[in-house]
Amino acid sequence: MLGGVSDVLPVLETYYDTAPRTHARTEEVGPFTLFLKQGAGWDYYARPRLGFTGEITSADVDAVRTRQRDSGVAENLEWVHETTPSLLAAVTPSGPPDHPVLSVAQCPLLVLPADPSLVRGSGRRVDADVTARVRTVGLDDDLDRVFGVIHAGFEGTDTVRPRASTRQVALMREGLLSVVAASDRHGNVVGGGSHSPRDGTTELTGIAVLPRARRRGIGAAITAALVDDALDRGVKTVFLSAQDDTVARVYQRVGFVGVGTACIAEPA
């Protein structure tokens, strides 16, 4: 799965370019590909065009942000710093008139190593006082509840409100999204996560656990279940972006290795 950084980063760039195209149309704006949603759902982002190797300037960033505003979508940019190192400096001074300042999150980018046994099946057992039942969920499950739990986990609250899962259901029907949920001994969902396979590569996203169920190995169990599901689907490259270095260390303990920095620029 993982050779050197120079080997894996082009694989990830291809994935980033491929993944949104099933439900987005694209426009080329200077050195960027702008992904625009089709129908309802979340806004996408602009990324450096696949294969682009030149320098990106603040004027380039201003132009794509202006096009995003004219299109009525969020002024979001995403990229891998090691692939497009000039973009970070270009984003910092960017700011067309009346546009919000962009804040850049720099997230550790991690990939599963060549030996999947380092992660596959690990983390399934948790502390004795909690029995986490971790499984891949299907279309007959209460997906609104599962995504409500994931959202609450990211918000840092135990108060769960169901979240509409219409978009996720559509992706699951097409085989483009797989979802895992973890339940406690009483059958209550306490965490979950997902991955999105495309042409032999998948990204693990949305892995979250309710505060009341943390520090019991449930996040590792969810990660292992997602990896198992991905490998069973024939995926060769499994990767994720961690929120920060502290979270990255959790994934490193179950076998993932760092290969770069995923940058996300959004209005502050």
PDB file of C-alpha atoms in Angstrom:
ATOM      1  CA  MET A   1       0.000   0.000   0.000  1.00  0.00           C
ATOM      2  CA  LEU A   2       2.706   2.435   0.927  1.00  0.00           C
ATOM      3  CA  GLY A   3       6.019   2.749  -0.832  1.00  0.00           C
ATOM      4  CA  GLY A   4       7.609   6.184  -0.447  1.00  0.00           C
ATOM      5  CA  VAL A   5       5.937   9.544  -0.044  1.00  0.00           C
ATOM      6  CA  SER A   6       6.720  10.325  -3.674  1.00  0.00           C
ATOM      7  CA  ASP A   7       4.816   7.166  -4.654  1.00  0.00           C
ATOM      8  CA  VAL A   8       1.692   7.657  -2.569  1.00  0.00           C
ATOM      9  CA  LEU A   9       1.017  11.379  -2.942  1.00  0.00           C
ATOM     10  CA  PRO A  10       0.120  11.130  -6.670  1.00  0.00           C
ATOM     11  CA  VAL A  11      -2.295   8.305  -5.761  1.00  0.00           C
ATOM     12  CA  LEU A  12      -3.961  10.550  -3.205  1.00  0.00           C
ATOM     13  CA  GLU A  13      -4.116  13.454  -5.644  1.00  0.00           C
ATOM     14  CA  THR A  14      -5.901  11.246  -8.169  1.00  0.00           C
ATOM     15  CA  TYR A  15      -8.359  10.204  -5.472  1.00  0.00           C
ATOM     16  CA  TYR A  16      -9.027  13.809  -4.453  1.00  0.00           C
ATOM     17  CA  ASP A  17      -9.761  14.662  -8.074  1.00  0.00           C
ATOM     18  CA  THR A  18     -11.953  11.591  -8.653  1.00  0.00           C
ATOM     19  CA  ALA A  19     -14.021  11.353  -5.463  1.00  0.00           C
ATOM     20  CA  PRO A  20     -16.293  14.406  -5.854  1.00  0.00           C
ATOM     21  CA  ARG A  21     -16.945  14.028  -9.574  1.00  0.00           C
ATOM     22  CA  THR A  22     -19.829  11.571  -9.158  1.00  0.00           C
ATOM     23  CA  HIS A  23     -22.000  14.331  -7.675  1.00  0.00           C
ATOM     24  CA  ALA A  24     -20.296  17.526  -8.823  1.00  0.00           C
ATOM     25  CA  ARG A  25     -19.593  19.386 -12.020  1.00  0.00           C
ATOM     26  CA  THR A  26     -16.226  21.013 -12.530  1.00  0.00           C
ATOM     27  CA  GLU A  27     -14.803  24.263 -13.855  1.00  0.00           C
ATOM     28  CA  GLU A  28     -11.166  25.042 -14.515  1.00  0.00           C
ATOM     29  CA  VAL A  29     -10.233  28.403 -12.979  1.00  0.00           C
ATOM     30  CA  GLY A  30      -6.576  29.189 -13.568  1.00  0.00           C
ATOM     31  CA  PRO A  31      -4.529  26.478 -11.832  1.00  0.00           C
ATOM     32  CA  PHE A  32      -7.586  25.232  -9.903  1.00  0.00           C
ATOM     33  CA  THR A  33     -10.349  22.740 -10.509  1.00  0.00           C
ATOM     34  CA  LEU A  34     -13.525  24.071  -8.927  1.00  0.00           C
ATOM     35  CA  PHE A  35     -15.995  21.376  -7.865  1.00  0.00           C
ATOM     36  CA  LEU A  36     -19.610  22.567  -7.827  1.00  0.00           C
ATOM     37  CA  LYS A  37     -22.385  20.500  -6.285  1.00  0.00           C
ATOM     38  CA  GLN A  38     -25.251  19.268  -8.397  1.00  0.00           C
ATOM     39  CA  GLY A  39     -28.561  19.417  -6.559  1.00  0.00           C
ATOM     40  CA  ALA A  40     -28.896  19.441  -2.787  1.00  0.00           C
ATOM     41  CA  GLY A  41     -26.090  18.616  -0.406  1.00  0.00           C
ATOM     42  CA  TRP A  42     -22.886  20.075   0.886  1.00  0.00           C
ATOM     43  CA  ASP A  43     -20.676  22.526  -0.982  1.00  0.00           C
ATOM     44  CA  TYR A  44     -17.427  21.241  -2.374  1.00  0.00           C
ATOM     45  CA  TYR A  45     -14.184  23.197  -2.834  1.00  0.00           C
ATOM     46  CA  ALA A  46     -11.467  24.152  -5.265  1.00  0.00           C
ATOM     47  CA  ARG A  47      -8.237  22.135  -5.514  1.00  0.00           C
ATOM     48  CA  PRO A  48      -5.072  22.591  -7.558  1.00  0.00           C
ATOM     49  CA  ARG A  49      -5.657  20.993 -10.944  1.00  0.00           C
ATOM     50  CA  LEU A  50      -4.485  17.382 -11.124  1.00  0.00           C
ATOM     51  CA  GLY A  51      -0.936  17.315 -12.448  1.00  0.00           C
ATOM     52  CA  PHE A  52      -0.331  21.059 -11.986  1.00  0.00           C
ATOM     53  CA  THR A  53       3.285  21.687 -10.958  1.00  0.00           C
ATOM     54  CA  GLY A  54       3.654  25.454 -11.288  1.00  0.00           C
ATOM     55  CA  GLU A  55       3.504  28.245  -8.727  1.00  0.00           C
ATOM     56  CA  ILE A  56       0.149  29.498  -7.456  1.00  0.00           C
ATOM     57  CA  THR A  57      -0.180  33.195  -6.631  1.00  0.00           C
ATOM     58  CA  SER A  58      -2.544  35.152  -4.417  1.00  0.00           C
ATOM     59  CA  ALA A  59      -4.119  36.516  -7.630  1.00  0.00           C
ATOM     60  CA  ASP A  60      -4.945  32.933  -8.638  1.00  0.00           C
ATOM     61  CA  VAL A  61      -6.554  32.369  -5.236  1.00  0.00           C
ATOM     62  CA  ASP A  62      -8.529  35.626  -5.514  1.00  0.00           C
ATOM     63  CA  ALA A  63      -9.831  34.581  -8.931  1.00  0.00           C
ATOM     64  CA  VAL A  64     -11.126  31.193  -7.826  1.00  0.00           C
ATOM     65  CA  ARG A  65     -12.659  32.666  -4.659  1.00  0.00           C
ATOM     66  CA  THR A  66     -14.474  35.251  -6.757  1.00  0.00           C
ATOM     67  CA  ARG A  67     -15.810  32.485  -9.005  1.00  0.00           C
ATOM     68  CA  GLN A  68     -16.997  30.559  -5.937  1.00  0.00           C
ATOM     69  CA  ARG A  69     -18.827  33.609  -4.622  1.00  0.00           C
ATOM     70  CA  ASP A  70     -20.382  34.275  -8.040  1.00  0.00           C
ATOM     71  CA  SER A  71     -21.531  30.616  -8.076  1.00  0.00           C
ATOM     72  CA  GLY A  72     -23.135  30.960  -4.651  1.00  0.00           C
ATOM     73  CA  VAL A  73     -20.914  28.355  -2.957  1.00  0.00           C
ATOM     74  CA  ALA A  74     -18.551  28.448  -0.014  1.00  0.00           C
ATOM     75  CA  GLU A  75     -15.079  29.875  -0.609  1.00  0.00           C
ATOM     76  CA  ASN A  76     -13.256  26.696   0.375  1.00  0.00           C
ATOM     77  CA  LEU A  77      -9.883  25.458  -0.859  1.00  0.00           C
ATOM     78  CA  GLU A  78      -8.219  22.108  -0.180  1.00  0.00           C
ATOM     79  CA  TRP A  79      -4.764  20.826  -1.106  1.00  0.00           C
ATOM     80  CA  VAL A  80      -1.791  18.751   0.009  1.00  0.00           C
ATOM     81  CA  HIS A  81       1.055  21.039   1.040  1.00  0.00           C
ATOM     82  CA  GLU A  82       3.837  18.728  -0.148  1.00  0.00           C
ATOM     83  CA  THR A  83       2.265  18.535  -3.622  1.00  0.00           C
ATOM     84  CA  THR A  84       1.502  22.265  -3.986  1.00  0.00           C
ATOM     85  CA  PRO A  85       3.812  24.069  -1.540  1.00  0.00           C
ATOM     86  CA  SER A  86       3.284  27.543  -3.048  1.00  0.00           C
ATOM     87  CA  LEU A  87      -0.429  27.611  -2.186  1.00  0.00           C
ATOM     88  CA  LEU A  88      -0.098  28.129   1.557  1.00  0.00           C
ATOM     89  CA  ALA A  89       1.742  31.418   1.115  1.00  0.00           C
ATOM     90  CA  ALA A  90      -0.669  32.457  -1.641  1.00  0.00           C
ATOM     91  CA  VAL A  91      -3.730  31.900   0.550  1.00  0.00           C
ATOM     92  CA  THR A  92      -2.451  33.927   3.509  1.00  0.00           C
ATOM     93  CA  PRO A  93      -2.596  37.372   1.843  1.00  0.00           C
ATOM     94  CA  SER A  94      -5.593  36.456  -0.320  1.00  0.00           C
ATOM     95  CA  GLY A  95      -8.688  38.577  -0.028  1.00  0.00           C
ATOM     96  CA  PRO A  96     -10.743  40.058  -2.833  1.00  0.00           C
ATOM     97  CA  PRO A  97     -12.705  43.153  -1.705  1.00  0.00           C
ATOM     98  CA  ASP A  98     -15.508  42.279   0.731  1.00  0.00           C
ATOM     99  CA  HIS A  99     -14.435  38.616   0.920  1.00  0.00           C
ATOM    100  CA  PRO A 100     -13.792  37.057   4.326  1.00  0.00           C
ATOM    101  CA  VAL A 101     -10.271  36.251   5.461  1.00  0.00           C
ATOM    102  CA  LEU A 102      -9.409  32.572   5.011  1.00  0.00           C
ATOM    103  CA  SER A 103      -8.261  30.442   7.922  1.00  0.00           C
ATOM    104  CA  VAL A 104      -6.059  27.471   7.065  1.00  0.00           C
ATOM    105  CA  ALA A 105      -6.212  24.199   9.001  1.00  0.00           C
ATOM    106  CA  GLN A 106      -3.118  22.041   8.520  1.00  0.00           C
ATOM    107  CA  CYS A 107      -4.054  18.418   9.164  1.00  0.00           C
ATOM    108  CA  PRO A 108      -1.639  15.479   9.362  1.00  0.00           C
ATOM    109  CA  LEU A 109      -2.124  13.198   6.357  1.00  0.00           C
ATOM    110  CA  LEU A 110      -1.667   9.499   7.144  1.00  0.00           C
ATOM    111  CA  VAL A 111      -1.659   6.322   5.061  1.00  0.00           C
ATOM    112  CA  LEU A 112      -1.959   2.656   5.938  1.00  0.00           C
ATOM    113  CA  PRO A 113       1.383   0.905   5.483  1.00  0.00           C
ATOM    114  CA  ALA A 114       2.015  -2.026   3.179  1.00  0.00           C
ATOM    115  CA  ASP A 115       1.320  -4.575   5.917  1.00  0.00           C
ATOM    116  CA  PRO A 116      -2.413  -4.285   6.659  1.00  0.00           C
ATOM    117  CA  SER A 117      -2.124  -6.683   9.573  1.00  0.00           C
ATOM    118  CA  LEU A 118      -0.813  -3.727  11.564  1.00  0.00           C
ATOM    119  CA  VAL A 119      -4.353  -2.343  11.569  1.00  0.00           C
ATOM    120  CA  ARG A 120      -6.658  -5.045  10.221  1.00  0.00           C
ATOM    121  CA  GLY A 121      -8.665  -6.488  13.105  1.00  0.00           C
ATOM    122  CA  SER A 122      -6.880  -4.430  15.763  1.00  0.00           C
ATOM    123  CA  GLY A 123      -8.710  -2.466  18.421  1.00  0.00           C
ATOM    124  CA  ARG A 124     -11.800  -4.682  18.403  1.00  0.00           C
ATOM    125  CA  ARG A 125     -11.701  -5.270  22.163  1.00  0.00           C
ATOM    126  CA  VAL A 126     -12.272  -2.347  24.522  1.00  0.00           C
ATOM    127  CA  ASP A 127     -12.234  -1.829  28.276  1.00  0.00           C
ATOM    128  CA  ALA A 128     -14.147  -4.405  30.296  1.00  0.00           C
ATOM    129  CA  ASP A 129     -16.743  -1.872  31.445  1.00  0.00           C
ATOM    130  CA  VAL A 130     -17.897  -1.202  27.890  1.00  0.00           C
ATOM    131  CA  THR A 131     -18.652  -3.755  25.206  1.00  0.00           C
ATOM    132  CA  ALA A 132     -18.449  -1.964  21.871  1.00  0.00           C
ATOM    133  CA  ARG A 133     -20.314  -3.728  19.113  1.00  0.00           C
ATOM    134  CA  VAL A 134     -18.726  -2.442  15.928  1.00  0.00           C
ATOM    135  CA  ARG A 135     -20.244  -3.316  12.590  1.00  0.00           C
ATOM    136  CA  THR A 136     -20.822  -2.074   9.084  1.00  0.00           C
ATOM    137  CA  VAL A 137     -24.332  -0.655   8.868  1.00  0.00           C
ATOM    138  CA  GLY A 138     -26.753  -1.000   5.978  1.00  0.00           C
ATOM    139  CA  LEU A 139     -29.599   0.877   4.393  1.00  0.00           C
ATOM    140  CA  ASP A 140     -32.097  -0.683   6.805  1.00  0.00           C
ATOM    141  CA  ASP A 141     -30.328   0.815   9.834  1.00  0.00           C
ATOM    142  CA  ASP A 142     -31.222   4.141  11.455  1.00  0.00           C
ATOM    143  CA  LEU A 143     -28.627   6.115   9.551  1.00  0.00           C
ATOM    144  CA  ASP A 144     -30.029   9.455  10.694  1.00  0.00           C
ATOM    145  CA  ARG A 145     -29.198   8.352  14.247  1.00  0.00           C
ATOM    146  CA  VAL A 146     -25.721   7.142  13.313  1.00  0.00           C
ATOM    147  CA  PHE A 147     -24.819  10.419  11.627  1.00  0.00           C
ATOM    148  CA  GLY A 148     -26.373  12.313  14.524  1.00  0.00           C
ATOM    149  CA  VAL A 149     -23.990  10.500  16.869  1.00  0.00           C
ATOM    150  CA  ILE A 150     -21.008  11.238  14.631  1.00  0.00           C
ATOM    151  CA  HIS A 151     -21.957  14.921  14.488  1.00  0.00           C
ATOM    152  CA  ALA A 152     -22.382  15.053  18.274  1.00  0.00           C
ATOM    153  CA  GLY A 153     -18.994  13.390  18.711  1.00  0.00           C
ATOM    154  CA  PHE A 154     -17.325  16.106  16.664  1.00  0.00           C
ATOM    155  CA  GLU A 155     -19.257  18.779  18.547  1.00  0.00           C
ATOM    156  CA  GLY A 156     -18.078  17.304  21.847  1.00  0.00           C
ATOM    157  CA  THR A 157     -21.544  16.684  23.252  1.00  0.00           C
ATOM    158  CA  ASP A 158     -23.487  13.624  24.373  1.00  0.00           C
ATOM    159  CA  THR A 159     -26.725  15.229  23.180  1.00  0.00           C
ATOM    160  CA  VAL A 160     -27.617  13.456  19.942  1.00  0.00           C
ATOM    161  CA  ARG A 161     -30.035  14.828  17.377  1.00  0.00           C
ATOM    162  CA  PRO A 162     -30.711  12.758  14.241  1.00  0.00           C
ATOM    163  CA  ARG A 163     -29.104  14.157  11.092  1.00  0.00           C
ATOM    164  CA  ALA A 164     -30.657  13.759   7.647  1.00  0.00           C
ATOM    165  CA  SER A 165     -28.681  11.120   5.755  1.00  0.00           C
ATOM    166  CA  THR A 166     -30.276  11.390   2.304  1.00  0.00           C
ATOM    167  CA  ARG A 167     -26.995  12.195   0.561  1.00  0.00           C
ATOM    168  CA  GLN A 168     -25.115   9.429   2.363  1.00  0.00           C
ATOM    169  CA  VAL A 169     -27.817   6.895   1.519  1.00  0.00           C
ATOM    170  CA  ALA A 170     -27.496   7.773  -2.164  1.00  0.00           C
ATOM    171  CA  LEU A 171     -23.732   7.220  -2.010  1.00  0.00           C
ATOM    172  CA  MET A 172     -24.183   3.918  -0.156  1.00  0.00           C
ATOM    173  CA  ARG A 173     -26.579   2.670  -2.835  1.00  0.00           C
ATOM    174  CA  GLU A 174     -23.910   3.384  -5.451  1.00  0.00           C
ATOM    175  CA  GLY A 175     -21.202   1.599  -3.461  1.00  0.00           C
ATOM    176  CA  LEU A 176     -19.359   4.897  -2.942  1.00  0.00           C
ATOM    177  CA  LEU A 177     -19.702   5.068   0.841  1.00  0.00           C
ATOM    178  CA  SER A 178     -19.458   2.511   3.630  1.00  0.00           C
ATOM    179  CA  VAL A 179     -20.474   3.328   7.209  1.00  0.00           C
ATOM    180  CA  VAL A 180     -19.496   1.715  10.509  1.00  0.00           C
ATOM    181  CA  ALA A 181     -21.224   2.219  13.860  1.00  0.00           C
ATOM    182  CA  ALA A 182     -20.207   1.272  17.409  1.00  0.00           C
ATOM    183  CA  SER A 183     -22.769   0.499  20.119  1.00  0.00           C
ATOM    184  CA  ASP A 184     -22.410   0.141  23.873  1.00  0.00           C
ATOM    185  CA  ARG A 185     -23.606  -2.816  25.941  1.00  0.00           C
ATOM    186  CA  HIS A 186     -27.146  -1.432  25.915  1.00  0.00           C
ATOM    187  CA  GLY A 187     -27.289  -1.221  22.131  1.00  0.00           C
ATOM    188  CA  ASN A 188     -26.972   2.560  22.004  1.00  0.00           C
ATOM    189  CA  VAL A 189     -24.860   3.936  19.163  1.00  0.00           C
ATOM    190  CA  VAL A 190     -21.874   5.766  20.661  1.00  0.00           C
ATOM    191  CA  GLY A 191     -19.637   6.318  17.647  1.00  0.00           C
ATOM    192  CA  GLY A 192     -19.147   5.802  13.965  1.00  0.00           C
ATOM    193  CA  GLY A 193     -17.202   6.598  10.841  1.00  0.00           C
ATOM    194  CA  SER A 194     -17.136   6.023   7.101  1.00  0.00           C
ATOM    195  CA  HIS A 195     -14.927   5.533   4.084  1.00  0.00           C
ATOM    196  CA  SER A 196     -15.436   6.330   0.406  1.00  0.00           C
ATOM    197  CA  PRO A 197     -13.821   3.868  -2.012  1.00  0.00           C
ATOM    198  CA  ARG A 198     -12.856   5.003  -5.497  1.00  0.00           C
ATOM    199  CA  ASP A 199     -10.806   2.882  -7.907  1.00  0.00           C
ATOM    200  CA  GLY A 200      -8.751   1.060  -5.294  1.00  0.00           C
ATOM    201  CA  THR A 201      -8.231   4.001  -2.937  1.00  0.00           C
ATOM    202  CA  THR A 202     -10.357   5.121  -0.010  1.00  0.00           C
ATOM    203  CA  GLU A 203     -10.378   7.886   2.582  1.00  0.00           C
ATOM    204  CA  LEU A 204     -11.501   7.264   6.157  1.00  0.00           C
ATOM    205  CA  THR A 205     -13.604  10.197   7.346  1.00  0.00           C
ATOM    206  CA  GLY A 206     -15.930  11.240  10.128  1.00  0.00           C
ATOM    207  CA  ILE A 207     -14.572   8.929  12.821  1.00  0.00           C
ATOM    208  CA  ALA A 208     -16.057  10.191  16.084  1.00  0.00           C
ATOM    209  CA  VAL A 209     -17.114   8.888  19.501  1.00  0.00           C
ATOM    210  CA  LEU A 210     -19.461  10.475  22.032  1.00  0.00           C
ATOM    211  CA  PRO A 211     -17.603  12.054  24.981  1.00  0.00           C
ATOM    212  CA  ARG A 212     -19.132   9.617  27.471  1.00  0.00           C
ATOM    213  CA  ALA A 213     -17.657   6.652  25.587  1.00  0.00           C
ATOM    214  CA  ARG A 214     -14.151   7.927  24.915  1.00  0.00           C
ATOM    215  CA  ARG A 215     -10.813   6.528  26.133  1.00  0.00           C
ATOM    216  CA  ARG A 216     -12.077   2.972  25.846  1.00  0.00           C
ATOM    217  CA  GLY A 217     -10.643   1.952  22.498  1.00  0.00           C
ATOM    218  CA  ILE A 218     -13.833   2.531  20.534  1.00  0.00           C
ATOM    219  CA  GLY A 219     -12.222   4.927  18.040  1.00  0.00           C
ATOM    220  CA  ALA A 220      -9.535   2.327  17.298  1.00  0.00           C
ATOM    221  CA  ALA A 221     -12.225  -0.336  16.896  1.00  0.00           C
ATOM    222  CA  ILE A 222     -14.128   1.838  14.410  1.00  0.00           C
ATOM    223  CA  THR A 223     -10.913   2.500  12.486  1.00  0.00           C
ATOM    224  CA  ALA A 224     -10.096  -1.222  12.342  1.00  0.00           C
ATOM    225  CA  ALA A 225     -13.597  -2.076  11.145  1.00  0.00           C
ATOM    226  CA  LEU A 226     -13.377   0.527   8.382  1.00  0.00           C
ATOM    227  CA  VAL A 227      -9.996  -0.836   7.313  1.00  0.00           C
ATOM    228  CA  ASP A 228     -11.376  -4.390   7.294  1.00  0.00           C
ATOM    229  CA  ASP A 229     -14.314  -3.293   5.162  1.00  0.00           C
ATOM    230  CA  ALA A 230     -12.049  -1.419   2.753  1.00  0.00           C
ATOM    231  CA  LEU A 231      -9.669  -4.356   2.334  1.00  0.00           C
ATOM    232  CA  ASP A 232     -12.602  -6.718   1.810  1.00  0.00           C
ATOM    233  CA  ARG A 233     -13.687  -4.421  -1.031  1.00  0.00           C
ATOM    234  CA  GLY A 234     -10.290  -4.770  -2.693  1.00  0.00           C
ATOM    235  CA  VAL A 235      -9.003  -1.338  -1.721  1.00  0.00           C
ATOM    236  CA  LYS A 236      -5.207  -1.018  -1.987  1.00  0.00           C
ATOM    237  CA  THR A 237      -4.581   2.437  -0.481  1.00  0.00           C
ATOM    238  CA  VAL A 238      -6.273   3.571   2.734  1.00  0.00           C
ATOM    239  CA  PHE A 239      -5.654   7.080   4.049  1.00  0.00           C
ATOM    240  CA  LEU A 240      -7.087   9.745   6.332  1.00  0.00           C
ATOM    241  CA  SER A 241      -6.549  13.287   7.559  1.00  0.00           C
ATOM    242  CA  ALA A 242      -6.308  13.771  11.316  1.00  0.00           C
ATOM    243  CA  GLN A 243      -7.650  16.865  13.034  1.00  0.00           C
ATOM    244  CA  ASP A 244      -4.316  17.639  14.690  1.00  0.00           C
ATOM    245  CA  ASP A 245      -1.102  16.034  15.885  1.00  0.00           C
ATOM    246  CA  THR A 246      -2.753  14.643  19.024  1.00  0.00           C
ATOM    247  CA  VAL A 247      -5.396  12.822  16.997  1.00  0.00           C
ATOM    248  CA  ALA A 248      -2.755  11.728  14.485  1.00  0.00           C
ATOM    249  CA  ARG A 249      -0.884   9.946  17.250  1.00  0.00           C
ATOM    250  CA  VAL A 250      -3.995   7.851  17.941  1.00  0.00           C
ATOM    251  CA  TYR A 251      -3.978   6.603  14.354  1.00  0.00           C
ATOM    252  CA  GLN A 252      -0.230   6.122  14.387  1.00  0.00           C
ATOM    253  CA  ARG A 253      -0.592   3.840  17.390  1.00  0.00           C
ATOM    254  CA  VAL A 254      -2.794   1.521  15.316  1.00  0.00           C
ATOM    255  CA  GLY A 255      -0.391   1.490  12.376  1.00  0.00           C
ATOM    256  CA  PHE A 256      -0.949   4.520  10.135  1.00  0.00           C
ATOM    257  CA  VAL A 257       2.088   6.562   9.090  1.00  0.00           C
ATOM    258  CA  GLY A 258       2.366  10.235   8.223  1.00  0.00           C
ATOM    259  CA  VAL A 259       3.046  11.210   4.624  1.00  0.00           C
ATOM    260  CA  GLY A 260       2.198  14.907   4.454  1.00  0.00           C
ATOM    261  CA  THR A 261      -0.141  17.732   5.384  1.00  0.00           C
ATOM    262  CA  ALA A 262      -3.697  18.184   4.141  1.00  0.00           C
ATOM    263  CA  CYS A 263      -4.605  21.876   4.100  1.00  0.00           C
ATOM    264  CA  ILE A 264      -8.156  23.212   4.315  1.00  0.00           C
ATOM    265  CA  ALA A 265      -8.784  26.922   3.822  1.00  0.00           C
ATOM    266  CA  GLU A 266     -12.190  28.258   4.873  1.00  0.00           C
ATOM    267  CA  PRO A 267     -13.577  31.668   5.803  1.00  0.00           C
ATOM    268  CA  ALA A 268     -12.499  32.499   9.348  1.00  0.00           C
TER     269      ALA A 268
END
